[in-house]
Amino acid sequence: MSGLRVAVAGATGAVGREMLSILAERNFPAAEVVPLASERSEGKSISYAGGEIRVKRLGHDSFEGVDLALFSAGAARSLEFAPSAVKAGAVVVDNSSAYRMDPEVPLVVPEVNAGVLASHKGIIANPNCSTIQMVVVLKPIHERVGIRRVVVSTYQAVSGAGQSAVDELRGHVEAAGSAPVSAAGSASASGGPSGAGEAAQLIAFNCLPQIDVFLDEGDTKEERKMVNETRKILGVPDLPVSATCVRVPVYNAHSESVNVETERPLSPGEARELLAAAAGIEVIDDPARLAYPTALFASGHDPVYVGRIRRDSSVTNALNIWIVSDNLRKGAALNAVQIAETLIEMNLLRAA
Ligand code: 25A
Ligand code: L14
């Protein structure tokens, strides 16, 4: 069998490594996988499908003969190199925020809006992880009863900020094992240890109400992304969405508390049935057995897990929902590979 030539830009990062393992695990029709990263990683071996492949340096000339390029090396690298990949004839699935709000670029979660892939012009954007797991749940509710407003608070794992942030949390936890960490003494005068440049305070044993940079109105960029991307994916440009994004000392998998106000009533029982039947969702919701999804449970798995579905009686039609998913998988690498699989099914990417 021939198969596709697939490049992974940022292959040595937290998301890039996950992309390689998901491609192998799902038997993606790849004849060859080319791992690309910075000069730091050039020449290193990286495991893929039980073997080892050699990392090459990402450059403008990396994409000759490449059919599909998965990018996860940050927005700056996507802006610089994705156009070269498209020029060379590749279809790009970009995991960064670089092109998401570009009206020419489809922003896709296959369970929600696969149809918009038909209009792609070479680049397809993979949404923000927190947005993906929320819209998978919002879509069936919106179709059934119409969504009037969404209020979400996130509990985001450090893996979202990359491998270095995971290493940093591990370092803090290990340091605390040998010497007590005091709340007052932990963050240094210079601002303390930092994650991917955004966390000026200790993340271990703490919750930081800041993900990405602050914007003019006091929102963070992560909060703004959740609002704008949710509207674009659901195709409701003026949908009222309010987000608060919080980093918590969890290694992997994001959790979210979501309040959904709807046009028409939807009982918790009906919502459970509706969501259990929806693609990509698993409902775990049995308070009598203390059954609800958690980050530790979701990490390493594909579904978007939903639980704690209950009525919010403070308004006429509203539900509270707890949503958990692996941010490196459905929130990033898995969704990107599913986009590629959907492109093949829709004959939008040269079939293998
Ligand atoms: O630059 P930005 O816009 O701030 O974005 C980069 C950040 O975004 C993360 C990414 O995670 C990084 O923290 N990221 C991107 N998309 C994401 C998403 N959807 C996302 N996080 C969550 N969800 P990362 O650090 O795990 O991965 C970075 C990958 O990008 C490659 N890369 C970086 N610069 C590059 C480049 N590739 C090509 N050209 C460039 N100029 C990077 O490759 C990695 O694959 P690498 O070779 O630089 O990384 C090798 C190892 O080195 C570690 N590392 C990272 N930073 C440093 C470092 N080591 C030493 N010093 C550093 N400053 C990495 O953890 C990796 O293991
Ligand atoms: O926009 O740090 O895809 O948890 C994904 C990871 C934003 C930040 C994105 C995190 C990034 C987020």
XYZ file of C-alpha atoms in Angstrom, residues 129-328:
200
model
C -8.359 22.472 23.977
C -10.840 24.005 26.450
C -13.098 25.024 23.580
C -13.060 21.592 21.911
C -14.302 19.608 24.903
C -17.022 22.177 25.604
C -18.428 22.456 22.057
C -18.658 18.657 21.692
C -21.220 18.871 24.531
C -22.884 22.163 23.555
C -23.629 21.142 19.968
C -26.287 18.448 20.638
C -27.891 20.658 23.295
C -27.994 23.597 20.889
C -29.606 21.466 18.174
C -32.233 20.129 20.567
C -33.296 23.166 22.620
C -31.277 26.200 21.444
C -28.561 27.710 23.650
C -29.173 31.198 25.015
C -26.033 31.719 27.116
C -22.982 29.810 28.383
C -20.938 30.516 31.526
C -17.825 28.375 31.982
C -15.020 28.068 34.541
C -12.083 25.852 33.603
C -9.664 23.816 35.715
C -6.778 23.389 33.263
C -3.874 20.961 33.548
C -0.265 22.094 33.209
C 0.352 19.871 30.154
C -1.560 22.534 28.174
C 1.411 24.841 28.602
C 3.826 22.286 27.128
C 6.324 19.751 28.352
C 8.338 22.364 30.258
C 5.325 23.218 32.447
C 4.813 19.543 33.288
C 8.474 19.299 34.280
C 8.097 22.435 36.378
C 5.134 21.104 38.390
C 6.973 17.809 38.934
C 9.971 19.794 40.186
C 7.827 21.769 42.650
C 6.106 18.635 43.932
C 9.416 16.816 44.389
C 10.959 19.833 46.138
C 7.976 19.942 48.499
C 8.566 16.271 49.305
C 11.961 17.112 50.773
C 11.184 20.512 52.274
C 7.816 22.029 53.239
C 6.471 24.621 50.793
C 4.882 27.525 52.620
C 2.194 29.525 50.903
C 3.947 32.802 51.591
C 7.473 31.669 50.924
C 7.006 29.716 47.736
C 6.801 32.397 45.094
C 10.023 34.357 44.913
C 10.224 38.140 44.938
C 11.069 38.080 41.249
C 7.735 36.500 40.545
C 8.700 32.922 41.250
C 8.906 29.969 38.954
C 7.117 30.425 35.683
C 5.269 27.997 33.431
C 5.173 28.796 29.719
C 5.892 32.411 30.598
C 2.394 33.089 31.928
C 2.507 31.787 35.496
C 4.249 34.269 37.758
C 3.402 32.242 40.873
C 3.828 28.742 42.188
C 1.533 26.252 40.473
C 1.947 23.348 42.924
C -0.731 23.401 45.676
C -2.303 26.456 44.057
C -4.860 27.695 41.507
C -3.840 30.454 39.115
C -6.627 32.496 37.518
C -4.488 33.322 34.497
C -3.863 31.307 31.332
C -2.035 33.119 28.541
C -1.645 36.920 28.622
C -4.016 39.587 29.965
C -5.946 41.619 27.398
C -7.277 45.180 27.588
C -10.633 44.516 29.305
C -9.162 42.310 32.050
C -9.896 39.005 30.314
C -7.053 36.663 29.486
C -6.353 35.561 25.926
C -7.426 32.005 26.813
C -10.815 33.332 27.996
C -11.224 35.388 24.810
C -10.290 32.349 22.688
C -13.024 30.277 24.361
C -15.627 32.952 23.581
C -14.625 33.592 19.967
C -13.867 29.996 18.997
C -17.099 28.637 20.527
C -19.112 31.177 18.501
C -17.277 30.339 15.267
C -17.545 26.547 15.665
C -21.234 26.596 16.626
C -21.906 29.144 13.873
C -23.593 31.602 16.266
C -21.522 34.807 15.994
C -23.323 36.646 18.815
C -23.752 33.780 21.296
C -23.294 35.109 24.860
C -20.353 33.175 26.340
C -18.545 34.069 29.564
C -15.317 32.260 30.518
C -12.937 32.173 33.478
C -9.847 30.043 32.877
C -7.847 28.681 35.801
C -4.626 26.654 35.888
C -4.683 23.921 38.541
C -1.910 21.579 39.716
C -3.092 18.653 37.602
C -0.615 17.059 35.184
C -3.037 16.215 32.405
C -6.730 16.587 31.381
C -8.827 19.740 31.659
C -12.037 19.940 33.717
C -14.813 22.480 33.217
C -17.883 23.615 35.106
C -20.369 24.784 32.474
C -23.680 26.570 33.023
C -25.901 26.365 29.940
C -29.048 28.453 29.652
C -31.375 27.226 26.909
C -34.312 28.608 24.903
C -36.526 25.599 25.645
C -36.542 23.241 28.651
C -34.289 20.175 28.802
C -34.489 18.009 31.909
C -31.299 16.513 33.383
C -32.584 13.060 32.403
C -33.197 14.110 28.802
C -29.768 15.780 28.702
C -28.108 12.569 29.947
C -29.829 10.550 27.215
C -29.081 13.114 24.518
C -25.398 13.359 25.449
C -24.919 9.613 25.936
C -26.074 9.115 22.330
C -23.844 11.891 20.912
C -20.567 11.127 19.112
C -17.402 11.418 21.181
C -19.152 11.709 24.560
C -19.302 9.346 27.515
C -21.688 10.158 30.341
C -20.613 9.141 33.853
C -23.261 10.556 36.121
C -24.520 8.567 39.079
C -24.315 10.547 42.337
C -25.755 7.607 44.292
C -22.587 5.662 43.404
C -20.409 8.787 43.674
C -19.735 8.368 39.943
C -18.483 11.405 38.012
C -15.515 11.941 35.681
C -12.197 13.365 36.906
C -8.944 14.449 35.255
C -6.983 11.443 36.525
C -9.656 9.166 35.085
C -9.869 10.937 31.707
C -6.111 11.252 31.126
C -4.944 8.886 28.390
C -8.441 8.338 26.979
C -10.279 9.667 23.940
C -13.833 10.627 25.002
C -15.184 13.867 26.321
C -16.554 12.784 29.716
C -19.669 14.413 31.156
C -21.188 14.219 34.633
C -22.906 16.170 37.431
C -25.742 17.076 35.033
C -28.312 18.954 37.099
C -30.871 21.692 36.895
C -29.834 25.263 37.682
C -33.029 26.512 39.274
C -31.838 30.132 39.539
C -33.149 30.771 35.999
C -35.981 29.306 33.895
C -34.169 26.849 31.589
C -30.627 26.010 32.605
C -28.328 23.105 33.384
C -25.018 22.766 35.204
C -22.620 20.295 33.595
C -19.132 19.004 34.489
C -16.968 18.209 31.453
C -13.551 16.497 31.530
C -11.252 15.464 28.691
C -7.595 14.757 27.936
C -6.345 18.110 26.618
C -3.406 16.564 24.766
